[in-house]
Coordinates of N, CA and C in Angstrom, one line a residue:
Chain A
D1 N 192.8 49.5 52.8 CA 192.3 50.9 52.9 C 192.4 51.4 54.4
A2 N 192.8 52.6 54.6 CA 192.8 53.1 56.0 C 191.5 53.2 56.6
D3 N 191.4 53.0 57.9 CA 190.1 53.0 58.6 C 189.7 54.5 58.8
V4 N 190.7 55.4 59.0 CA 190.4 56.8 59.2 C 191.1 57.5 58.1
T5 N 190.4 58.2 57.2 CA 191.0 58.8 56.0 C 190.9 60.3 56.0
Q6 N 192.0 61.0 55.9 CA 191.9 62.5 55.9 C 192.3 63.0 54.5
T7 N 191.6 64.0 54.0 CA 191.9 64.7 52.8 C 191.8 66.2 53.0
P8 N 192.7 66.9 52.3 CA 193.9 66.5 51.6 C 195.0 66.0 52.5
R9 N 196.1 65.5 52.0 CA 197.3 65.1 52.8 C 198.1 66.4 53.1
N10 N 198.2 67.2 52.1 CA 198.9 68.5 52.2 C 198.1 69.6 51.6
R11 N 198.3 70.8 52.2 CA 197.6 72.0 51.6 C 198.4 73.2 52.0
I12 N 198.6 74.0 51.0 CA 199.2 75.3 51.2 C 198.2 76.4 50.8
T13 N 197.9 77.3 51.6 CA 196.9 78.4 51.3 C 197.4 79.7 51.8
K14 N 196.7 80.7 51.5 CA 197.0 82.1 51.9 C 196.2 82.6 53.0
T15 N 196.7 83.5 53.7 CA 196.0 84.2 54.8 C 194.7 84.7 54.3
G16 N 193.6 84.4 55.1 CA 192.3 84.9 54.8 C 191.4 84.0 54.0
K17 N 192.0 82.9 53.5 CA 191.2 81.9 52.7 C 190.5 81.0 53.6
R18 N 189.4 80.5 53.1 CA 188.6 79.5 53.8 C 189.1 78.1 53.4
I19 N 189.3 77.3 54.4 CA 189.8 75.9 54.2 C 189.0 74.9 54.9
M20 N 188.7 73.8 54.2 CA 188.1 72.7 54.8 C 188.9 71.4 54.8
L21 N 189.1 70.8 55.9 CA 189.8 69.5 56.0 C 188.7 68.4 56.3
E22 N 188.8 67.3 55.5 CA 187.8 66.3 55.6 C 188.3 65.0 56.3
C23 N 187.4 64.4 56.9 CA 187.8 63.1 57.6 C 186.6 62.2 57.4
S24 N 186.9 60.9 57.0 CA 185.9 59.9 57.0 C 186.5 58.6 57.6
Q25 N 185.6 57.8 58.2 CA 186.0 56.6 58.9 C 185.1 55.5 58.5
T26 N 185.7 54.3 58.5 CA 184.9 53.1 58.2 C 184.9 52.2 59.5
K27 N 185.2 52.7 60.6 CA 185.3 51.9 61.8 C 183.9 51.8 62.5
G28 N 183.0 52.6 62.1 CA 181.7 52.6 62.7 C 181.7 53.2 64.1
H29 N 182.7 54.0 64.5 CA 182.7 54.6 65.8 C 181.8 55.9 65.8
D30 N 181.2 56.1 67.0 CA 180.4 57.3 67.1 C 181.3 58.5 67.4
R31 N 182.4 58.3 68.1 CA 183.2 59.5 68.6 C 184.3 59.8 67.6
M32 N 184.3 61.1 67.3 CA 185.4 61.6 66.4 C 186.0 62.9 67.0
Y33 N 187.2 63.1 66.6 CA 188.0 64.2 67.1 C 188.9 64.9 66.1
W34 N 189.1 66.2 66.3 CA 190.2 66.9 65.5 C 191.2 67.4 66.5
Y35 N 192.5 67.1 66.1 CA 193.6 67.6 66.9 C 194.6 68.3 65.9
R36 N 195.4 69.2 66.5 CA 196.5 69.8 65.8 C 197.8 69.5 66.5
Q37 N 198.8 69.3 65.7 CA 200.1 69.0 66.3 C 201.1 70.0 65.9
D38 N 201.8 70.6 66.9 CA 202.8 71.7 66.6 C 204.1 71.2 67.3
P39 N 205.2 71.5 66.6 CA 206.5 71.1 67.2 C 206.7 71.8 68.6
G40 N 207.0 71.0 69.6 CA 207.2 71.5 70.9 C 206.0 71.6 71.7
L41 N 204.8 71.5 71.1 CA 203.6 71.7 71.9 C 202.7 70.4 71.9
G42 N 203.1 69.3 71.3 CA 202.3 68.1 71.3 C 201.0 68.2 70.5
L43 N 200.1 67.4 70.8 CA 198.8 67.4 70.2 C 197.8 68.1 71.1
R44 N 197.0 68.9 70.5 CA 195.9 69.7 71.2 C 194.6 69.5 70.6
L45 N 193.6 69.3 71.4 CA 192.2 69.0 70.9 C 191.5 70.3 70.4
I46 N 191.0 70.2 69.2 CA 190.3 71.4 68.7 C 188.8 71.2 68.9
Y47 N 188.2 70.1 68.4 CA 186.8 69.8 68.6 C 186.6 68.3 68.7
Y48 N 185.5 67.9 69.3 CA 185.1 66.5 69.3 C 183.6 66.4 69.2
S49 N 183.2 65.2 68.8 CA 181.8 64.9 68.6 C 181.5 63.5 69.0
F50 N 180.5 63.3 69.8 CA 180.1 62.0 70.3 C 179.1 61.3 69.4
D51 N 178.4 62.1 68.7 CA 177.5 61.5 67.7 C 177.1 62.6 66.7
V52 N 176.3 62.3 65.8 CA 175.9 63.3 64.7 C 175.3 64.6 65.3
K53 N 174.6 64.5 66.4 CA 174.0 65.7 66.9 C 174.8 66.3 68.1
D54 N 176.0 65.9 68.3 CA 176.7 66.3 69.4 C 178.1 66.9 69.0
I55 N 178.3 68.2 69.2 CA 179.6 68.8 68.9 C 180.1 69.6 70.1
N56 N 181.4 69.4 70.4 CA 181.9 70.1 71.6 C 183.2 70.7 71.3
K57 N 183.4 71.9 71.9 CA 184.7 72.6 71.7 C 185.8 71.9 72.6
G58 N 187.0 71.9 72.0 CA 188.1 71.4 72.7 C 188.9 72.5 73.3
E59 N 190.2 72.2 73.5 CA 191.1 73.2 74.1 C 191.4 74.4 73.3
I60 N 191.4 74.3 72.0 CA 191.8 75.4 71.1 C 190.9 75.6 70.0
S61 N 189.6 75.8 70.2 CA 188.6 75.9 69.1 C 188.5 77.2 68.4
D62 N 189.0 78.3 69.0 CA 188.9 79.6 68.4 C 189.5 79.6 67.0
G63 N 188.8 80.1 66.0 CA 189.2 80.2 64.6 C 188.9 79.0 63.8
Y64 N 188.2 78.0 64.4 CA 187.9 76.7 63.8 C 186.4 76.5 63.9
S65 N 185.8 75.7 63.0 CA 184.5 75.2 63.1 C 184.4 73.8 62.6
V66 N 183.4 73.0 62.9 CA 183.4 71.7 62.5 C 181.9 71.4 62.0
S67 N 181.8 70.3 61.3 CA 180.5 69.8 60.8 C 180.6 68.2 60.9
R68 N 179.6 67.7 61.5 CA 179.5 66.2 61.5 C 178.3 65.8 60.6
Q69 N 178.7 65.5 59.4 CA 177.7 65.3 58.3 C 177.0 64.0 58.4
A70 N 177.7 63.0 59.0 CA 177.2 61.7 59.2 C 178.0 61.0 60.2
Q71 N 177.7 59.8 60.6 CA 178.5 59.1 61.6 C 179.9 59.0 61.1
A72 N 180.0 58.8 59.8 CA 181.4 58.5 59.2 C 182.1 59.7 58.8
K73 N 181.6 60.9 58.9 CA 182.2 62.1 58.3 C 182.2 63.2 59.3
F74 N 183.4 63.8 59.5 CA 183.6 64.9 60.4 C 184.6 65.9 59.8
S75 N 184.2 67.1 59.4 CA 185.1 68.0 58.7 C 185.4 69.2 59.6
L76 N 186.6 69.7 59.4 CA 187.1 70.9 60.1 C 187.3 72.0 59.1
S77 N 186.8 73.2 59.5 CA 186.9 74.4 58.7 C 187.7 75.5 59.4
L78 N 188.5 76.2 58.6 CA 189.1 77.4 59.0 C 188.5 78.5 58.2
E79 N 187.7 79.3 58.8 CA 186.9 80.3 58.1 C 187.8 81.4 57.4
S80 N 188.8 81.8 58.1 CA 189.7 82.7 57.6 C 191.1 82.4 58.1
A81 N 191.9 81.6 57.3 CA 193.1 81.1 57.8 C 194.1 82.1 58.1
I82 N 194.9 81.9 59.1 CA 196.0 82.8 59.5 C 197.3 81.9 59.7
P83 N 198.4 82.6 59.6 CA 199.7 81.8 59.6 C 199.9 80.9 60.8
N84 N 199.4 81.4 62.0 CA 199.7 80.5 63.2 C 198.7 79.3 63.2
Q85 N 197.9 79.1 62.2 CA 197.2 77.8 62.0 C 198.0 76.8 61.2
T86 N 199.2 77.2 60.8 CA 200.0 76.2 60.2 C 200.4 75.1 61.1
A87 N 200.1 73.9 60.8 CA 200.3 72.8 61.7 C 199.9 71.5 61.0
L88 N 200.1 70.4 61.7 CA 199.7 69.1 61.2 C 198.4 68.8 61.9
Y89 N 197.4 68.5 61.2 CA 196.1 68.3 61.7 C 195.7 66.8 61.6
F90 N 195.2 66.3 62.7 CA 194.8 64.9 62.8 C 193.3 64.7 63.2
C91 N 192.7 63.8 62.5 CA 191.4 63.3 62.8 C 191.5 62.0 63.5
A92 N 190.6 61.7 64.5 CA 190.7 60.5 65.2 C 189.3 60.0 65.5
T93 N 189.2 58.7 65.7 CA 187.9 58.1 66.3 C 188.3 57.4 67.5
S94 N 187.3 57.1 68.3 CA 187.6 56.3 69.5 C 186.5 55.3 69.8
E95 N 186.9 54.2 70.5 CA 186.0 53.3 71.0 C 186.6 52.7 72.3
N96 N 185.8 52.6 73.4 CA 186.4 52.2 74.6 C 187.7 52.9 75.0
E97 N 187.7 54.2 74.8 CA 188.8 55.1 75.1 C 190.0 54.9 74.3
K98 N 190.0 54.0 73.4 CA 191.2 53.8 72.6 C 191.0 54.6 71.3
L99 N 192.1 55.4 71.0 CA 192.0 56.3 69.8 C 192.6 55.7 68.6
F100 N 192.0 56.0 67.4 CA 192.5 55.6 66.1 C 192.7 56.8 65.3
F101 N 193.9 57.1 64.8 CA 194.2 58.3 64.1 C 194.3 58.1 62.6
G102 N 193.9 59.2 61.8 CA 194.2 59.3 60.4 C 195.7 59.6 60.2
S103 N 196.1 59.8 59.0 CA 197.5 60.0 58.7 C 197.9 61.5 58.7
G104 N 196.9 62.3 58.9 CA 197.2 63.7 59.1 C 197.1 64.6 57.8
T105 N 196.9 65.8 58.0 CA 196.9 66.8 56.9 C 197.9 67.9 57.3
Q106 N 198.9 68.1 56.5 CA 199.9 69.2 56.8 C 199.3 70.4 56.1
L107 N 199.0 71.4 56.9 CA 198.5 72.7 56.4 C 199.5 73.8 56.6
S108 N 199.7 74.5 55.6 CA 200.6 75.7 55.7 C 199.8 76.9 55.2
V109 N 199.8 77.9 56.1 CA 199.1 79.2 55.8 C 200.2 80.3 55.6
L110 N 200.3 80.8 54.4 CA 201.3 81.8 54.1 C 200.8 83.2 54.3
Chain B
K1 N 196.5 72.8 86.0 CA 196.5 72.3 84.7 C 197.4 71.1 84.5
Q2 N 196.9 70.1 83.9 CA 197.7 68.9 83.7 C 198.9 69.1 82.7
E3 N 200.0 68.7 83.1 CA 201.2 68.8 82.2 C 201.8 67.4 82.1
V4 N 202.1 67.0 80.9 CA 202.7 65.7 80.6 C 204.1 65.9 80.0
T5 N 205.1 65.3 80.6 CA 206.5 65.5 80.2 C 207.1 64.2 79.8
Q6 N 207.8 64.2 78.7 CA 208.6 63.0 78.3 C 210.0 63.4 78.1
I7 N 210.8 62.6 78.9 CA 212.3 62.8 78.8 C 212.9 61.5 78.6
P8 N 213.9 61.4 77.7 CA 214.5 62.5 76.9 C 213.6 62.8 75.7
A9 N 213.9 63.9 75.0 CA 213.2 64.2 73.8 C 213.7 63.3 72.6
A10 N 214.9 62.8 72.7 CA 215.4 62.0 71.7 C 216.4 60.9 72.3
L11 N 216.4 59.8 71.7 CA 217.2 58.7 72.3 C 217.7 57.8 71.1
S12 N 218.9 57.5 71.1 CA 219.5 56.6 70.1 C 220.2 55.5 70.8
V13 N 219.9 54.2 70.4 CA 220.5 53.1 71.0 C 220.8 52.0 69.9
P14 N 221.8 51.1 70.2 CA 222.1 50.0 69.3 C 221.0 49.0 69.3
E15 N 220.8 48.4 68.1 CA 219.9 47.3 68.0 C 220.1 46.2 69.0
G16 N 219.0 45.6 69.6 CA 219.2 44.5 70.5 C 219.1 45.0 72.0
E17 N 219.3 46.2 72.2 CA 219.2 46.7 73.6 C 217.8 46.8 74.1
N18 N 217.7 46.6 75.4 CA 216.4 46.9 76.1 C 216.4 48.4 76.5
L19 N 215.3 49.0 76.4 CA 215.3 50.4 76.7 C 214.0 50.8 77.4
V20 N 214.0 52.0 78.1 CA 212.9 52.5 78.8 C 212.6 53.9 78.4
L21 N 211.4 54.2 78.1 CA 211.0 55.6 77.8 C 210.1 56.1 79.0
N22 N 210.3 57.3 79.4 CA 209.6 57.9 80.5 C 208.6 58.9 80.2
C23 N 207.6 58.9 81.1 CA 206.5 59.9 80.9 C 206.0 60.3 82.4
S24 N 205.9 61.5 82.6 CA 205.5 62.0 83.9 C 204.3 63.0 83.7
F25 N 203.4 63.0 84.7 CA 202.3 63.9 84.6 C 202.1 64.5 86.0
T26 N 201.5 65.7 86.0 CA 201.5 66.5 87.2 C 200.2 66.3 88.1
D27 N 199.1 65.9 87.4 CA 197.8 65.6 88.1 C 197.5 64.2 88.1
S28 N 197.4 63.5 89.3 CA 197.2 62.1 89.3 C 195.7 61.7 89.1
A29 N 194.8 62.7 89.0 CA 193.4 62.4 88.7 C 193.2 62.1 87.2
I30 N 193.6 60.9 86.8 CA 193.4 60.5 85.4 C 192.6 59.3 85.3
Y31 N 192.0 59.1 84.2 CA 191.2 57.9 83.9 C 192.1 56.8 83.3
N32 N 193.0 57.2 82.5 CA 193.9 56.2 81.9 C 195.1 56.9 81.3
L33 N 196.0 56.1 80.9 CA 197.2 56.6 80.2 C 197.5 55.7 79.0
Q34 N 197.8 56.4 77.9 CA 198.0 55.6 76.6 C 199.4 55.9 76.1
W35 N 200.0 54.9 75.5 CA 201.2 55.1 74.7 C 200.9 55.0 73.3
F36 N 201.5 55.9 72.5 CA 201.3 55.9 71.0 C 202.6 55.9 70.3
R37 N 202.6 55.4 69.1 CA 203.8 55.4 68.2 C 203.4 56.3 67.0
Q38 N 204.3 57.2 66.6 CA 204.1 58.0 65.5 C 205.3 57.9 64.5
D39 N 205.0 57.4 63.3 CA 206.0 57.3 62.2 C 205.9 58.6 61.3
P40 N 207.0 59.0 60.8 CA 207.0 60.2 59.9 C 206.0 60.1 58.8
G41 N 205.2 61.1 58.6 CA 204.2 61.1 57.6 C 202.9 60.3 57.9
K42 N 202.9 59.8 59.1 CA 201.7 58.9 59.4 C 201.1 59.4 60.7
G43 N 199.9 58.9 61.0 CA 199.3 59.2 62.2 C 199.8 58.5 63.4
L44 N 199.1 58.6 64.5 CA 199.5 57.9 65.7 C 198.8 56.5 65.8
T45 N 199.6 55.6 66.3 CA 199.1 54.2 66.5 C 199.1 53.9 68.0
S46 N 197.9 53.6 68.5 CA 197.9 53.2 69.9 C 198.6 51.9 70.2
L47 N 199.5 52.0 71.2 CA 200.3 50.8 71.5 C 199.7 50.1 72.7
L48 N 199.5 50.8 73.8 CA 199.0 50.3 75.1 C 198.2 51.3 75.8
L49 N 197.1 50.8 76.4 CA 196.3 51.7 77.2 C 196.2 51.1 78.6
I50 N 196.5 51.9 79.6 CA 196.5 51.4 81.0 C 195.4 52.2 81.7
Q51 N 194.5 51.5 82.3 CA 193.4 52.1 83.1 C 194.0 52.6 84.4
S52 N 193.4 53.6 85.0 CA 194.0 54.1 86.3 C 194.1 53.1 87.4
S53 N 193.2 52.1 87.3 CA 193.3 51.0 88.4 C 194.3 50.0 88.1
Q54 N 194.9 50.0 86.9 CA 195.9 49.0 86.6 C 197.3 49.5 86.8
R55 N 198.3 48.5 86.9 CA 199.7 48.9 87.2 C 200.5 48.7 85.9
E56 N 200.1 47.8 85.0 CA 200.9 47.6 83.8 C 200.0 46.9 82.7
Q57 N 200.6 47.0 81.5 CA 200.0 46.3 80.3 C 201.1 45.9 79.5
T58 N 200.9 44.7 78.8 CA 202.0 44.2 78.0 C 201.4 43.8 76.6
S59 N 202.3 44.0 75.6 CA 201.9 43.6 74.2 C 203.2 43.3 73.5
G60 N 203.4 42.0 73.3 CA 204.6 41.6 72.7 C 205.9 42.0 73.4
R61 N 206.8 42.7 72.7 CA 208.0 43.2 73.4 C 207.8 44.5 74.2
L62 N 206.6 45.0 74.2 CA 206.3 46.2 74.9 C 205.7 46.0 76.3
N63 N 206.1 46.7 77.3 CA 205.5 46.7 78.6 C 205.4 48.1 79.1
A64 N 204.2 48.5 79.5 CA 204.0 49.8 80.0 C 203.5 49.7 81.5
S65 N 204.1 50.5 82.3 CA 203.7 50.6 83.7 C 203.1 51.9 84.1
L66 N 202.4 51.9 85.1 CA 201.7 53.2 85.6 C 201.8 53.2 87.1
D67 N 202.4 54.3 87.6 CA 202.4 54.6 89.0 C 201.7 55.9 89.2
K68 N 200.3 55.9 89.4 CA 199.5 57.1 89.4 C 199.9 58.0 90.6
S69 N 200.2 57.4 91.7 CA 200.5 58.3 92.9 C 201.7 59.1 92.7
S70 N 202.7 58.6 91.9 CA 203.9 59.4 91.7 C 203.9 60.1 90.4
G71 N 202.8 59.9 89.6 CA 202.7 60.6 88.3 C 203.7 60.2 87.3
R72 N 203.9 58.8 87.2 CA 204.9 58.3 86.3 C 204.4 57.1 85.5
S73 N 204.9 57.0 84.3 CA 204.7 55.8 83.5 C 206.0 55.6 82.7
T74 N 206.2 54.3 82.5 CA 207.4 53.9 81.6 C 206.9 53.0 80.6
L75 N 207.5 53.1 79.4 CA 207.4 52.1 78.3 C 208.7 51.4 78.1
Y76 N 208.6 50.1 78.4 CA 209.8 49.2 78.3 C 209.7 48.5 76.9
I77 N 210.8 48.6 76.1 CA 210.9 47.9 74.9 C 212.0 46.9 75.0
A78 N 211.7 45.7 74.8 CA 212.7 44.6 74.9 C 213.3 44.3 73.5
A79 N 214.6 44.0 73.5 CA 215.3 43.5 72.3 C 215.0 44.4 71.1
S80 N 215.3 45.7 71.2 CA 214.9 46.7 70.3 C 215.4 46.3 68.8
Q81 N 214.6 46.8 67.9 CA 214.9 46.5 66.4 C 214.8 47.8 65.7
P82 N 215.5 47.9 64.5 CA 215.4 49.1 63.7 C 214.0 49.6 63.4
G83 N 213.1 48.6 63.3 CA 211.7 48.9 63.0 C 211.0 49.6 64.1
D84 N 211.6 49.6 65.3 CA 211.0 50.3 66.5 C 211.3 51.8 66.4
S85 N 212.1 52.2 65.5 CA 212.5 53.7 65.4 C 211.2 54.5 65.0
A86 N 210.9 55.4 65.8 CA 209.7 56.2 65.7 C 209.6 57.2 66.8
T87 N 208.6 58.1 66.8 CA 208.4 58.9 68.0 C 207.3 58.3 68.9
Y88 N 207.6 58.2 70.1 CA 206.7 57.6 71.1 C 206.0 58.7 72.0
L89 N 204.7 58.7 72.0 CA 204.0 59.7 72.8 C 203.2 59.1 73.9
C90 N 203.1 59.7 75.0 CA 202.2 59.2 76.0 C 201.1 60.3 76.2
A91 N 200.0 59.9 76.6 CA 198.8 60.8 76.8 C 198.0 60.3 78.0
V92 N 197.5 61.3 78.8 CA 196.6 60.9 79.9 C 195.3 61.4 79.6
L93 N 194.3 60.7 80.0 CA 192.9 61.0 79.8 C 192.3 61.6 81.2
Q94 N 191.8 62.8 81.1 CA 191.1 63.4 82.3 C 189.6 63.5 81.9
G95 N 188.9 64.2 82.6 CA 187.4 64.3 82.4 C 187.1 65.0 81.1
A96 N 185.9 64.8 80.6 CA 185.4 65.5 79.4 C 186.2 65.3 78.2
Q97 N 186.7 64.1 78.0 CA 187.4 63.8 76.8 C 188.7 64.6 76.7
K98 N 189.3 65.0 77.8 CA 190.5 65.8 77.7 C 191.7 64.9 77.8
L99 N 192.2 64.7 76.6 CA 193.4 63.8 76.5 C 194.6 64.8 76.3
V100 N 195.5 64.7 77.3 CA 196.7 65.6 77.3 C 197.9 64.8 76.9
F101 N 198.6 65.3 75.9 CA 199.7 64.6 75.3 C 201.0 65.2 75.8
G102 N 202.0 64.3 75.9 CA 203.4 64.7 76.0 C 203.9 65.1 74.7
Q103 N 205.1 65.6 74.7 CA 205.7 66.1 73.4 C 206.4 65.0 72.6
G104 N 206.6 63.8 73.3 CA 207.2 62.7 72.6 C 208.6 62.5 72.8
T105 N 209.1 61.2 72.6 CA 210.5 60.9 72.6 C 210.8 60.3 71.2
R106 N 211.7 60.9 70.5 CA 212.1 60.4 69.2 C 213.2 59.3 69.4
L107 N 212.8 58.1 69.0 CA 213.7 56.9 69.3 C 214.3 56.5 68.0
T108 N 215.6 56.3 68.0 CA 216.4 55.7 66.8 C 217.1 54.5 67.3
I109 N 216.8 53.4 66.6 CA 217.5 52.1 66.8 C 218.5 51.9 65.7
N110 N 219.8 51.9 66.1 CA 220.9 51.7 65.1 C 221.2 50.3 64.8
P111 N 221.2 49.9 63.5 CA 221.6 48.5 63.2 C 223.0 48.1 63.5

């Protein structure tokens, strides 16, 4: 079983819909992250959390929100999806500055 | 603003060759530099992490070097194999958990 699990793996939605991407981890790490990857732009940080009570905005947080339900769970929400949020989304955990990524969620907003 | 550049964007070499992937960054005030591998449909796997005080790290056939003053890092892959085919990304860590990624080099090893 994967240490960092993202669901769903793929999602197609329409503009204006609310979407939640979920991430769970079995590594026992306190630090969790959400990134998006776009062709030609690399990975960019959306939000990060150092523990259940700590949430921080990343480089591109506008249009997104997150919830850290437990140490093992960190979800990303798009309150009203728009087409330029079409991207590959990654959840990650870290320990001692080393990152561990999930397999990603490919989100398409039509 | 930190910018991380990886050249070339794509590289194709015959199996068995030794090869070097390049990564450059514009701001030398970094905590560390990491090299990742990304396979299609999968997430990123951390290969090597070099702290800012270190010059290189080795893992098996992989060797990563860091020259912070010149803003450069290289990933050396010895005796390349078809299984090494993937996209390789470098990323530098600055303050406040700011990890800045390059766009990656897509490597193809031809049997």
